[in-house]
Amino acid sequence: MPTEDELFSAVDALLEEVAQNDLPRPEERRRLREAAGLSQEQIARSLRSRRETIGNWESGVTEPRPPKRAAYARLLEGLAARFPAPDSDAPPAPAVREAFTGPAPVPAPTAETPATPAPAAAAPTAASRRPGARKAAAKKTTTAGAADPRFESGPLAVVDVEDGQVLAYCVGGLVLEVPAKSLPALVDWTLREARLGQPKLSGPGKDADPLLVLTEATLKRYGLPTTLTEEERLAGRLPEGHKAVKQLARAEWKLTKRGFGPWARIYRPATGSERACVQLCIPSWNALDARHWGEAAQLPPAELARVLGVYASRVMTPRGSTAVTGLELMTALHPPTRASEADAMGKRHSEHNPGSLGKDAIDPMNWPPCEVPDGHPVLKDLPRFHVRGPGEKLFEEAYDWARPMTDAECTLRHLVGIDVNMAFAAGANGLTVGLGEATHVKAPAFDPKLPGSWLVDLSHIDLSRVKVGREWVELDASLLPSPFTPKGERPTGPAWYATPTVAYAAELGYEVRPIEAYVRHESGRYLDGWYQRLRDAYLATMADLGVGADLAPDDFLAAMNGYQARDPELAIVVSAVKATVKGGLGKLRERPRGEGWKPGQPWRALSRPTWRPDIRAAVISRTRTNLHRKIVKHAAFTGQYPVAILSDCVVYAANGPSPLDFLPYPGSKPLPGGFKLGVNPGLVKHEGTQSVLWGEEVRERFDAPELNLARYIKDGTVTDADSGE
């Protein structure tokens, strides 16, 4: 005869089996919770679960399992008794916004209609989930690969573990159940069943490999550490003897030279045109740098999939840090090789792709000495500790300049900072850069259309009288930075400059006579497609945040006020796009990164076709001279001069706190060639406002009359470390 405990256990099991089918619909679960005034966190605590899990139950992404299912059913039954459903003839509840498709554009706030936060994204629906394999979401997605059946699940997935089940959160609300029990099986499932990836961005290019983002719970599930040790962090990878690395090797999977780190690439050698490669992103190993990705690493899986999915669809699937992705985007848009026309035997061969940087890097020993950074192999014969001056080294960098305020400026009330949107991207737009190796010439005639580096003396150029357009204007040179040096100091003799800097000197109305030059006759507008892709990504995301491209100045300033709070996840995308611009350009002159390097020896980055310090210098040169041109136009028209400049931020003294208190709009139109408020790259936005008293107090406190106030204008915070104390 069964015991009483056995009978009770059988009854409990039966009750739980009944509970499998007696739960209300997902939308009713949410209604009951909200009617009772309970939060998802409260229910999660009572059921010993996570808030995200409760959200998934309420949206149908997942269903509760025993023993939590019976307890959840009991809770809902009690709530239903106290808060019965409304009559069927009552007006229907408002529809929940579709998940992860990007918010509808928010209208620019006005005085009558203040800005309101965009509604939070809903969780994926049950219809978008399928065990084991892929299933198209029942709603529109934002993935670039949605139209390609090979990539119908989108470019990436965030893999998490909930209630013992491994789930892959994709873009557009799609959730896949992952059957893989090991890391090699996860890689194999991704390539065989998940249908993740992204189509190539250029005809001769390659499709993007699928990206898996692994949460901490997933790392534990597959035997990986949730954090790296100090030694592993410095090495940037797990040791070769780690069991996960050995497990992959036994399954005949390989790792790239950077090993199993925050952005690991797991592959098998390609067979023909078929690639077998999966990339991993591990946020808890600092794959998503908070300086560029904000709080992305702390987002729940579905929200993180949305952020990375929007970035992937508008920029590209991340290939590493934003800097690495920025560089990879250049290559994806201009692959170094393409297939040739068929030969007599009908076969095609790999050949150079015109307009690209070529299949092979420039010989490290064939670089102009003036263009390479210290420690480069071409400088190995220099005396130890030799410091190269302007006549030996091309030094094109962004502005870091400030001056003391005049007595007249001290009588004004405010210091107002304006910031150039996507300044370095705008500097790359339409820029002609060299595509091949340089030719050394002596005493050349300057050609502004010829990219290169020029040794020329610009010390004779007097900013007190310059040409603006077709007219000569008188300016106060003591209040202006020089356009030829990052610190704004007037040159004292011959120095190396990139083509845009020398061209600007000629534009100011002065003769330039180069002493020598390294010029590149093979040239093109290599960065145009790169700029356009990033510009479009930035403008589309800002439009989603309610900041349109055609707003009037007042409306633009109002729309920019608190735009990040309207959708913090899309604000992360904006930050990442900006970082992709700056980081990608910085990677063009990547320095040695450990690995036992010694000065005079080559380092790994030199072997890349995209190691091009001359292109980086040309972009920075053009960005700096573009900014100086606007400053000169503004000074000639208004008599106002900047107090400080830091990179793309300029600070002016003004009587009011708004940029409109000093930016001229004659006839309701912006000053031609001057600063213009707007969201487009090259236009300016309000960076911050502080009082003139604040500026004087800070400089007096640190006894630094030329402390760069542009560095602190945003929030006014200055620390002892910042000021060099």
XYZ file of C-alpha atoms in Angstrom:
725
model
C 0.000 0.000 0.000
C 1.372 3.531 -0.820
C 2.220 5.779 2.095
C 0.486 9.084 2.747
C 3.592 11.043 1.661
C 3.717 9.131 -1.622
C 0.050 9.876 -2.283
C 0.531 13.571 -1.495
C 3.531 13.693 -3.811
C 1.504 12.103 -6.582
C -1.292 14.619 -6.052
C 1.205 17.517 -6.064
C 2.659 16.230 -9.318
C -0.836 16.011 -10.773
C -1.582 19.581 -9.685
C 1.597 20.789 -11.318
C 0.663 18.914 -14.480
C -2.709 20.656 -14.473
C -0.920 23.954 -13.912
C 0.833 23.425 -17.237
C -2.358 24.441 -18.993
C -4.217 26.699 -16.598
C -2.063 29.822 -16.788
C -3.776 32.895 -18.225
C -2.537 34.418 -21.466
C 0.709 36.434 -21.219
C -1.051 39.805 -21.586
C -3.468 38.845 -18.779
C -0.529 37.977 -16.497
C 0.817 41.467 -16.941
C -2.614 43.027 -16.405
C -3.087 41.181 -13.127
C 0.324 42.248 -11.821
C -0.215 45.891 -12.746
C -3.749 45.870 -11.327
C -2.311 44.731 -8.000
C 0.375 47.415 -8.127
C 3.171 44.850 -8.009
C 6.496 45.189 -9.808
C 8.303 42.455 -11.688
C 11.082 42.685 -9.094
C 8.654 41.925 -6.255
C 7.313 38.827 -7.978
C 10.813 37.724 -8.909
C 11.946 37.942 -5.275
C 8.985 35.926 -4.057
C 9.559 33.188 -6.641
C 13.364 33.186 -6.228
C 13.761 34.198 -9.872
C 15.022 37.129 -11.971
C 13.142 40.211 -13.092
C 13.923 39.402 -16.729
C 12.382 35.958 -16.262
C 9.101 37.451 -15.006
C 9.113 39.828 -17.981
C 9.569 36.895 -20.338
C 6.655 35.037 -18.725
C 4.464 38.096 -19.165
C 5.352 38.433 -22.834
C 5.310 34.746 -23.729
C 9.003 34.468 -24.530
C 9.345 31.640 -22.009
C 6.913 29.665 -19.859
C 7.441 28.908 -16.162
C 8.520 25.374 -15.320
C 7.933 23.257 -12.207
C 8.137 23.923 -9.344
C 7.861 27.677 -9.992
C 5.000 27.196 -12.426
C 2.554 25.979 -9.767
C 3.502 28.831 -7.434
C 3.112 31.370 -10.242
C -0.264 29.881 -11.180
C -1.377 30.156 -7.542
C -0.375 33.818 -7.468
C -2.225 34.614 -10.687
C -5.304 32.742 -9.472
C -5.389 34.828 -6.321
C -4.922 38.063 -8.253
C -7.635 37.103 -10.737
C -10.101 36.623 -7.874
C -9.371 40.118 -6.562
C -9.009 41.876 -9.926
C -11.404 40.252 -12.408
C -11.035 41.007 -16.105
C -13.061 44.001 -17.403
C -16.266 43.428 -19.350
C -15.793 42.435 -22.959
C -17.534 45.608 -24.153
C -15.008 47.809 -22.373
C -12.561 49.695 -24.587
C -9.508 47.597 -25.459
C -6.205 48.268 -23.740
C -3.649 50.129 -25.789
C -1.422 47.914 -27.894
C 2.088 47.235 -26.664
C 4.791 48.647 -28.924
C 6.593 46.102 -31.037
C 9.844 44.867 -29.615
C 13.318 45.909 -30.718
C 12.364 47.500 -34.023
C 13.681 50.906 -32.983
C 11.384 53.590 -31.654
C 9.276 55.739 -33.917
C 10.830 59.163 -34.440
C 10.020 61.418 -31.514
C 8.768 64.860 -32.567
C 11.021 67.707 -31.608
C 9.855 69.147 -28.276
C 8.531 72.681 -28.230
C 7.368 75.026 -25.533
C 3.819 73.715 -25.992
C 4.787 70.054 -26.229
C 7.749 69.259 -23.950
C 9.906 66.228 -24.600
C 8.679 62.951 -23.139
C 10.600 59.690 -22.896
C 9.995 57.136 -25.617
C 8.117 54.036 -24.401
C 10.260 51.157 -23.258
C 10.680 48.280 -25.665
C 8.442 45.316 -25.011
C 9.834 41.807 -24.695
C 9.706 39.318 -27.560
C 6.432 37.500 -28.135
C 5.896 33.764 -27.887
C 5.396 33.574 -31.637
C 9.009 34.610 -32.160
C 10.458 31.623 -30.289
C 11.173 28.182 -31.642
C 13.036 25.245 -30.068
C 16.380 24.400 -31.568
C 16.250 26.127 -34.931
C 15.287 29.451 -36.441
C 11.870 30.956 -36.933
C 11.156 34.308 -38.551
C 9.748 36.841 -36.115
C 6.105 37.717 -36.649
C 6.978 41.372 -36.904
C 9.312 43.610 -38.871
C 12.939 43.433 -37.751
C 15.770 45.908 -38.082
C 18.481 43.511 -39.202
C 20.264 44.154 -42.451
C 20.149 40.430 -43.190
C 16.384 40.009 -42.744
C 15.850 39.808 -46.530
C 18.532 37.125 -46.930
C 17.229 33.653 -45.982
C 20.743 32.616 -44.967
C 20.652 35.202 -42.178
C 16.970 35.341 -41.333
C 17.756 35.263 -37.590
C 19.776 38.477 -37.873
C 23.457 39.315 -37.460
C 23.915 38.291 -33.832
C 22.440 36.727 -30.714
C 22.854 37.256 -26.989
C 23.046 33.805 -25.382
C 21.680 33.473 -21.857
C 20.526 30.713 -19.489
C 17.103 30.902 -17.864
C 15.597 28.189 -15.701
C 18.164 25.742 -17.031
C 17.384 26.474 -20.698
C 19.936 28.115 -23.019
C 18.249 30.849 -25.072
C 19.625 32.973 -27.916
C 18.056 36.438 -28.037
C 18.214 37.741 -31.583
C 17.293 41.058 -33.164
C 13.634 41.873 -33.733
C 12.347 39.882 -30.761
C 13.325 36.455 -32.098
C 14.380 33.954 -29.411
C 15.961 30.594 -30.249
C 16.305 27.624 -27.924
C 19.891 26.377 -27.989
C 20.366 22.621 -27.660
C 24.167 22.745 -27.461
C 25.664 21.126 -24.358
C 29.272 22.234 -24.934
C 31.180 25.150 -26.410
C 32.158 23.287 -29.628
C 28.525 22.208 -30.014
C 27.418 25.844 -29.584
C 29.733 26.909 -32.409
C 28.508 24.062 -34.597
C 24.830 24.870 -33.876
C 25.431 28.522 -34.740
C 26.796 27.652 -38.167
C 24.376 24.826 -38.985
C 21.030 25.906 -37.560
C 20.953 29.423 -36.134
C 21.044 31.258 -39.478
C 22.952 34.187 -38.025
C 25.156 36.545 -40.022
C 25.030 39.595 -42.231
C 25.396 40.078 -46.002
C 28.567 41.698 -47.296
C 28.672 45.483 -47.606
C 30.522 45.502 -50.928
C 30.446 43.346 -54.040
C 33.939 41.843 -53.670
C 33.597 41.627 -49.878
C 32.716 38.801 -47.502
C 29.598 38.126 -45.481
C 29.892 38.986 -41.810
C 30.401 36.039 -39.490
C 27.726 35.365 -36.842
C 28.322 37.011 -33.476
C 27.397 35.373 -30.165
C 27.343 37.513 -27.023
C 27.790 35.328 -23.953
C 26.297 36.359 -20.606
C 27.822 35.326 -17.280
C 25.250 32.558 -16.884
C 26.244 31.207 -20.298
C 29.928 31.324 -19.429
C 29.254 29.183 -16.365
C 27.159 26.781 -18.433
C 29.999 26.180 -20.908
C 32.869 26.035 -18.401
C 34.300 29.520 -18.926
C 35.277 31.977 -16.181
C 32.917 34.895 -15.623
C 35.881 37.247 -15.177
C 39.521 37.140 -16.197
C 42.350 37.024 -13.678
C 44.762 39.945 -13.625
C 47.301 37.906 -15.569
C 44.701 36.870 -18.172
C 43.411 40.434 -18.458
C 46.907 41.769 -19.181
C 47.473 39.001 -21.723
C 44.034 39.650 -23.217
C 43.184 35.954 -23.400
C 42.790 32.649 -21.594
C 45.967 30.572 -21.312
C 46.557 27.928 -23.982
C 46.138 25.210 -21.378
C 42.616 26.242 -20.353
C 40.139 23.377 -20.670
C 37.851 25.389 -22.992
C 40.734 26.032 -25.407
C 41.669 22.337 -25.346
C 38.035 21.371 -25.869
C 37.874 23.468 -29.030
C 41.160 22.030 -30.280
C 39.893 18.467 -29.798
C 36.860 19.367 -31.910
C 39.261 20.708 -34.593
C 38.283 24.332 -34.099
C 41.000 26.985 -34.252
C 41.497 30.390 -32.638
C 43.037 33.438 -34.290
C 46.329 34.882 -33.044
C 44.581 36.977 -30.425
C 43.448 33.744 -28.756
C 40.405 33.219 -26.559
C 39.807 36.728 -25.310
C 36.914 39.179 -24.999
C 36.439 39.108 -28.793
C 37.385 35.536 -29.704
C 37.107 34.219 -33.264
C 36.613 30.456 -33.603
C 37.038 28.996 -37.079
C 38.009 26.164 -39.359
C 40.013 26.823 -42.537
C 37.705 27.864 -45.369
C 36.861 25.333 -48.049
C 36.349 27.223 -51.302
C 34.090 30.196 -50.671
C 32.456 28.624 -47.608
C 33.565 30.152 -44.324
C 33.186 28.431 -40.969
C 33.778 31.140 -38.379
C 31.916 32.349 -35.291
C 32.854 35.382 -33.233
C 32.259 35.627 -29.506
C 31.728 38.800 -27.501
C 32.088 38.447 -23.725
C 30.865 41.601 -21.923
C 32.030 40.487 -18.461
C 35.563 40.326 -19.861
C 35.257 44.015 -20.797
C 34.471 43.408 -24.453
C 32.050 46.352 -24.398
C 34.173 49.229 -23.110
C 32.005 51.453 -20.906
C 33.660 54.570 -22.386
C 32.005 53.795 -25.712
C 29.169 51.392 -24.901
C 27.992 52.970 -21.648
C 25.951 50.528 -19.549
C 25.421 48.064 -22.412
C 27.243 45.251 -20.602
C 24.704 45.437 -17.751
C 21.608 45.314 -19.976
C 19.310 42.265 -19.935
C 19.852 39.938 -22.912
C 16.935 41.130 -25.037
C 17.844 44.800 -24.592
C 21.517 44.118 -25.331
C 20.488 42.292 -28.505
C 18.547 45.379 -29.514
C 21.483 47.754 -28.950
C 24.012 45.610 -30.791
C 21.474 44.755 -33.490
C 20.753 48.396 -34.300
C 24.503 49.082 -34.443
C 25.053 46.037 -36.677
C 22.276 46.977 -39.089
C 23.410 50.585 -39.410
C 27.205 50.224 -39.157
C 28.254 46.545 -39.305
C 28.398 43.510 -37.050
C 30.974 44.415 -34.372
C 34.356 42.835 -35.044
C 35.952 43.858 -31.771
C 36.256 47.218 -30.061
C 34.697 50.226 -31.748
C 38.192 51.104 -33.005
C 38.663 47.667 -34.571
C 35.178 47.819 -36.081
C 35.871 51.274 -37.526
C 38.948 49.944 -39.283
C 37.207 46.760 -40.408
C 34.408 48.877 -41.883
C 36.941 50.539 -44.205
C 38.061 47.135 -45.454
C 34.502 45.806 -45.752
C 33.553 48.747 -47.983
C 36.809 48.595 -50.011
C 38.054 44.970 -50.017
C 41.694 44.772 -51.144
C 41.005 42.148 -53.819
C 38.278 41.134 -56.230
C 37.674 38.336 -58.722
C 39.176 38.942 -62.156
C 37.452 38.387 -65.462
C 37.471 34.783 -66.611
C 40.634 33.742 -68.442
C 40.850 31.560 -71.533
C 40.196 28.496 -69.370
C 37.131 30.106 -67.786
C 38.824 30.535 -64.426
C 38.827 33.672 -62.297
C 41.735 34.859 -60.207
C 42.211 37.242 -57.319
C 43.331 40.707 -58.392
C 43.729 44.155 -56.857
C 40.458 45.954 -56.249
C 40.796 49.515 -57.643
C 40.289 52.213 -55.035
C 41.326 49.987 -52.135
C 44.535 50.058 -50.129
C 45.823 46.956 -51.848
C 46.358 43.363 -50.862
C 49.791 43.895 -49.367
C 50.908 46.520 -46.900
C 53.541 49.079 -47.825
C 57.019 47.766 -47.076
C 57.728 48.863 -43.468
C 61.201 49.982 -44.557
C 59.819 52.129 -47.395
C 57.871 54.596 -45.260
C 58.851 58.288 -45.304
C 60.717 58.865 -42.010
C 58.661 61.977 -41.300
C 55.348 60.025 -41.336
C 56.160 57.189 -38.945
C 55.908 57.276 -35.138
C 58.918 56.978 -32.855
C 60.335 53.456 -32.639
C 59.513 52.556 -36.267
C 62.107 50.396 -38.067
C 63.069 53.208 -40.489
C 64.249 55.222 -37.472
C 66.360 52.475 -35.926
C 69.628 54.287 -36.777
C 68.677 57.460 -34.898
C 70.669 58.105 -31.707
C 69.025 56.779 -28.572
C 66.753 59.282 -26.807
C 66.778 61.526 -29.871
C 63.695 63.767 -29.900
C 62.496 64.642 -33.389
C 61.406 68.207 -33.977
C 58.872 69.689 -36.425
C 61.438 69.535 -39.236
C 61.764 65.748 -38.814
C 58.292 64.616 -37.852
C 54.790 65.098 -39.260
C 52.767 66.206 -36.247
C 49.158 66.679 -37.298
C 46.981 66.494 -34.191
C 43.732 68.004 -32.932
C 43.630 71.339 -31.118
C 44.452 71.709 -27.426
C 44.654 75.495 -27.096
C 43.522 78.159 -24.656
C 44.319 81.784 -23.812
C 43.630 84.220 -20.970
C 40.358 86.128 -21.255
C 40.440 89.808 -22.160
C 39.046 92.501 -19.859
C 36.040 92.873 -22.154
C 35.345 89.132 -22.038
C 35.536 89.155 -18.244
C 32.615 91.616 -18.162
C 30.389 89.047 -19.891
C 28.422 86.531 -17.868
C 28.807 83.170 -19.560
C 31.242 80.798 -21.207
C 29.413 78.786 -23.857
C 30.864 75.673 -25.484
C 29.834 74.432 -28.921
C 30.873 71.058 -30.288
C 31.237 70.021 -33.929
C 29.151 66.921 -34.655
C 31.183 63.978 -35.953
C 34.023 66.397 -36.674
C 36.563 63.800 -37.814
C 34.006 62.035 -39.977
C 33.240 65.373 -41.640
C 36.988 65.870 -42.117
C 37.173 62.542 -43.951
C 34.288 63.362 -46.289
C 35.510 64.076 -49.810
C 39.164 63.920 -48.756
C 41.603 62.671 -51.392
C 44.156 60.344 -49.803
C 47.110 58.404 -51.124
C 46.503 54.765 -52.005
C 50.053 53.635 -52.638
C 53.647 54.293 -51.689
C 55.116 57.784 -51.546
C 57.530 59.439 -53.976
C 60.239 61.700 -52.578
C 60.694 65.013 -54.427
C 62.903 68.047 -53.817
C 61.679 71.644 -54.071
C 58.307 70.705 -55.564
C 55.606 73.157 -56.590
C 52.752 72.747 -54.146
C 49.677 70.993 -55.535
C 46.638 71.048 -53.196
C 45.165 68.067 -55.044
C 48.189 65.860 -54.421
C 48.088 63.969 -51.095
C 51.334 63.766 -49.213
C 53.619 65.319 -46.599
C 55.372 68.648 -47.255
C 58.351 70.251 -45.559
C 57.587 73.967 -45.744
C 58.152 77.130 -43.705
C 54.824 78.736 -42.736
C 56.222 81.052 -40.068
C 55.712 84.088 -42.331
C 51.917 83.800 -42.318
C 50.416 86.637 -40.297
C 46.913 85.985 -38.993
C 46.342 89.689 -38.387
C 45.665 90.031 -42.121
C 44.242 87.067 -43.998
C 42.127 86.424 -47.022
C 38.542 85.330 -46.347
C 36.995 84.361 -49.637
C 38.105 87.090 -52.044
C 38.583 89.815 -49.452
C 41.419 90.618 -47.094
C 40.317 91.133 -43.477
C 42.038 92.487 -40.385
C 41.970 90.291 -37.258
C 43.481 90.324 -33.771
C 46.077 87.594 -34.180
C 46.817 87.539 -30.442
C 43.341 86.113 -29.822
C 43.558 83.410 -32.493
C 45.337 80.042 -32.479
C 47.635 79.215 -35.348
C 46.002 76.733 -37.732
C 49.345 75.006 -38.238
C 50.088 73.569 -34.783
C 47.927 71.636 -32.286
C 48.869 73.983 -29.446
C 48.034 77.001 -31.581
C 51.586 78.348 -31.485
C 52.986 80.156 -34.495
C 55.572 78.038 -36.393
C 59.182 79.139 -36.001
C 60.649 77.490 -39.088
C 60.269 74.661 -41.593
C 58.015 71.819 -40.486
C 56.247 68.829 -42.004
C 52.556 69.256 -42.817
C 49.870 67.204 -44.545
C 48.378 68.534 -47.768
C 45.207 70.103 -46.198
C 47.309 72.252 -43.841
C 49.508 73.649 -46.611
C 46.447 74.172 -48.819
C 44.823 76.227 -46.050
C 47.959 78.370 -45.750
C 47.657 79.175 -49.447
C 43.913 79.827 -49.020
C 44.714 82.486 -46.402
C 46.471 84.408 -49.174
C 50.128 83.561 -48.580
C 52.736 81.972 -50.812
C 54.018 78.524 -49.862
C 57.311 77.084 -51.138
C 57.926 73.464 -50.057
C 61.524 72.428 -49.500
C 60.813 68.765 -50.109
C 57.851 66.397 -50.023
C 56.684 62.815 -50.052
C 53.721 62.691 -52.418
C 51.399 59.899 -53.551
C 50.317 60.063 -57.180
C 47.965 57.085 -56.839
C 45.081 58.564 -54.889
C 41.339 58.476 -54.371
C 38.492 59.314 -52.003
C 38.923 56.107 -50.059
C 36.971 57.240 -46.987
C 33.827 58.534 -48.703
C 31.813 55.321 -48.341
C 33.037 54.916 -44.766
C 31.906 58.441 -43.922
C 28.514 57.977 -45.575
C 27.823 54.723 -43.737
C 28.661 56.227 -40.336
C 26.878 59.500 -41.114
C 23.699 57.666 -42.049
C 23.916 55.513 -38.911
C 24.335 58.598 -36.732
C 21.541 60.602 -38.363
C 19.085 57.678 -38.368
C 19.656 56.996 -34.686
C 19.425 60.674 -33.745
C 16.173 60.896 -35.718
C 14.840 57.957 -33.696
C 15.715 60.002 -30.606
C 13.711 62.963 -31.878
C 16.543 65.062 -33.312
C 15.859 65.571 -37.005
C 18.195 66.962 -39.646
C 15.981 69.870 -40.740
C 15.140 71.555 -37.438
C 15.282 75.300 -36.915
C 18.017 76.418 -34.464
C 15.653 76.878 -31.495
C 13.912 73.569 -32.177
C 17.259 71.809 -32.565
C 18.494 73.048 -29.188
C 15.204 71.987 -27.588
C 15.347 68.556 -29.222
C 18.942 68.023 -28.043
C 17.961 68.828 -24.464
C 17.764 65.449 -22.751
C 17.607 63.442 -25.980
C 19.531 60.545 -24.400
C 16.812 59.964 -21.795
C 14.166 59.345 -24.473
C 15.693 55.972 -25.256
C 18.895 55.224 -23.297
C 19.562 52.134 -25.410
C 19.619 54.091 -28.661
C 21.761 56.716 -26.923
C 24.323 53.935 -26.429
C 24.273 53.323 -30.189
C 24.975 57.022 -30.827
C 27.976 56.879 -28.489
C 29.276 53.737 -30.183
C 28.962 55.261 -33.668
C 30.974 58.303 -32.580
C 33.626 56.062 -31.026
C 33.783 54.031 -34.241
C 34.786 57.175 -36.140
C 37.536 58.268 -33.776
C 38.774 54.769 -33.005
C 38.869 53.703 -36.633
C 40.984 56.706 -37.584
C 43.254 56.128 -34.590
C 43.839 52.537 -35.687
C 45.371 53.828 -38.929
C 48.483 54.549 -36.861
C 48.313 51.715 -34.328
C 51.335 51.554 -32.064
C 53.013 48.418 -30.627
C 50.926 46.600 -28.024
C 53.386 44.731 -25.848
C 54.351 41.319 -27.261
C 57.980 41.916 -26.322
C 58.409 44.739 -28.833
C 61.571 46.863 -28.745
C 62.208 50.202 -30.516
C 63.443 49.688 -34.052
C 61.639 46.384 -34.497
C 58.509 45.961 -36.650
C 55.210 45.273 -34.902
C 52.163 43.346 -36.029
C 50.043 46.275 -37.232
C 52.686 47.267 -39.821
C 51.719 44.274 -41.945
C 48.180 45.563 -42.492
C 47.280 47.451 -45.679
C 45.273 49.738 -43.401
C 48.285 50.826 -41.356
C 48.325 54.300 -42.870
C 49.532 57.099 -40.583
C 49.524 59.471 -43.553
C 45.750 59.069 -43.988
C 45.160 59.642 -40.286
C 47.301 62.797 -40.441
C 45.412 64.098 -43.479
C 42.011 63.630 -41.794
C 43.137 65.397 -38.611
C 44.768 68.166 -40.651
C 41.568 68.780 -42.581
C 39.429 68.654 -39.426
C 41.615 71.213 -37.664
C 41.775 73.598 -40.630
C 38.009 73.263 -41.191
C 37.485 74.399 -37.605
C 39.946 77.292 -37.945
C 38.199 78.447 -41.121
C 34.892 78.710 -39.226
C 36.588 80.553 -36.360
C 38.102 83.096 -38.763
C 34.754 83.613 -40.523
C 33.061 84.130 -37.180
C 35.730 86.586 -35.983
C 35.638 88.579 -39.222
C 31.844 88.943 -39.028
C 31.293 89.402 -35.261
C 34.637 90.442 -33.751
C 34.345 87.501 -31.310
C 37.261 85.150 -30.655
C 37.416 81.745 -28.952
C 38.670 81.465 -25.391
C 39.589 77.774 -25.601
C 39.545 74.903 -28.106
C 39.831 71.210 -27.392
C 39.658 68.959 -30.443
C 36.174 69.746 -31.800
C 34.871 71.854 -28.880
C 35.145 75.660 -28.989
C 34.369 77.997 -26.062
C 33.247 81.619 -26.448
C 32.407 84.279 -23.868
C 28.827 85.549 -24.255
C 26.148 87.549 -22.451
C 23.673 84.654 -22.542
C 23.865 80.907 -21.823
C 22.791 79.713 -25.285
C 24.838 79.335 -28.489
C 22.238 81.617 -30.094
C 23.522 84.389 -27.821
C 26.717 84.642 -29.892
C 26.201 82.684 -33.129
C 25.055 85.051 -35.895
C 22.039 84.227 -38.034
C 21.821 87.237 -40.383
C 18.461 87.306 -42.119
C 17.503 84.165 -40.149
C 20.180 82.241 -42.043
C 23.510 80.980 -40.661
C 26.692 82.842 -41.471
C 28.059 81.352 -44.728
C 31.142 79.316 -43.903
C 30.669 79.867 -40.168
C 29.148 77.839 -37.362
C 25.657 76.462 -37.914
C 23.492 74.663 -35.373
C 22.288 71.242 -36.508
C 22.713 67.498 -36.179
C 24.556 66.840 -39.452
C 28.298 66.092 -39.327
C 30.242 69.362 -39.454
C 27.444 71.383 -37.835
C 27.543 72.265 -34.149
C 25.559 71.557 -31.007
C 25.563 73.029 -27.515
C 28.280 71.372 -25.436
C 27.772 73.188 -22.146
C 27.639 76.544 -20.381
C 29.451 77.786 -17.274
C 29.836 81.251 -15.805
C 32.793 83.508 -16.529
C 33.348 83.648 -12.759
C 33.670 79.852 -12.752
C 36.333 80.033 -15.460
C 38.357 82.709 -13.683
C 38.062 80.944 -10.329
C 39.278 77.644 -11.771
C 42.265 79.238 -13.467
C 43.142 81.222 -10.334
C 42.776 78.171 -8.093
C 45.335 76.240 -10.129
C 47.412 79.300 -11.039
C 46.950 78.424 -14.715
C 45.773 81.426 -16.774
C 45.709 79.237 -19.894
C 43.999 76.178 -18.408
C 41.901 74.704 -21.216
C 38.343 75.400 -20.081
C 36.936 73.522 -23.090
C 37.891 70.308 -21.306
C 35.487 71.034 -18.442
C 32.776 73.174 -20.011
C 30.280 70.309 -20.169
C 29.716 69.827 -16.439
C 32.168 72.249 -14.830
C 34.005 69.566 -12.844
C 37.763 70.107 -12.518
C 39.964 67.846 -10.407
C 43.530 68.272 -9.207
C 44.606 65.437 -11.512
C 42.991 67.154 -14.517
C 44.840 70.370 -13.875
C 48.220 68.710 -13.423
C 48.476 69.331 -9.700
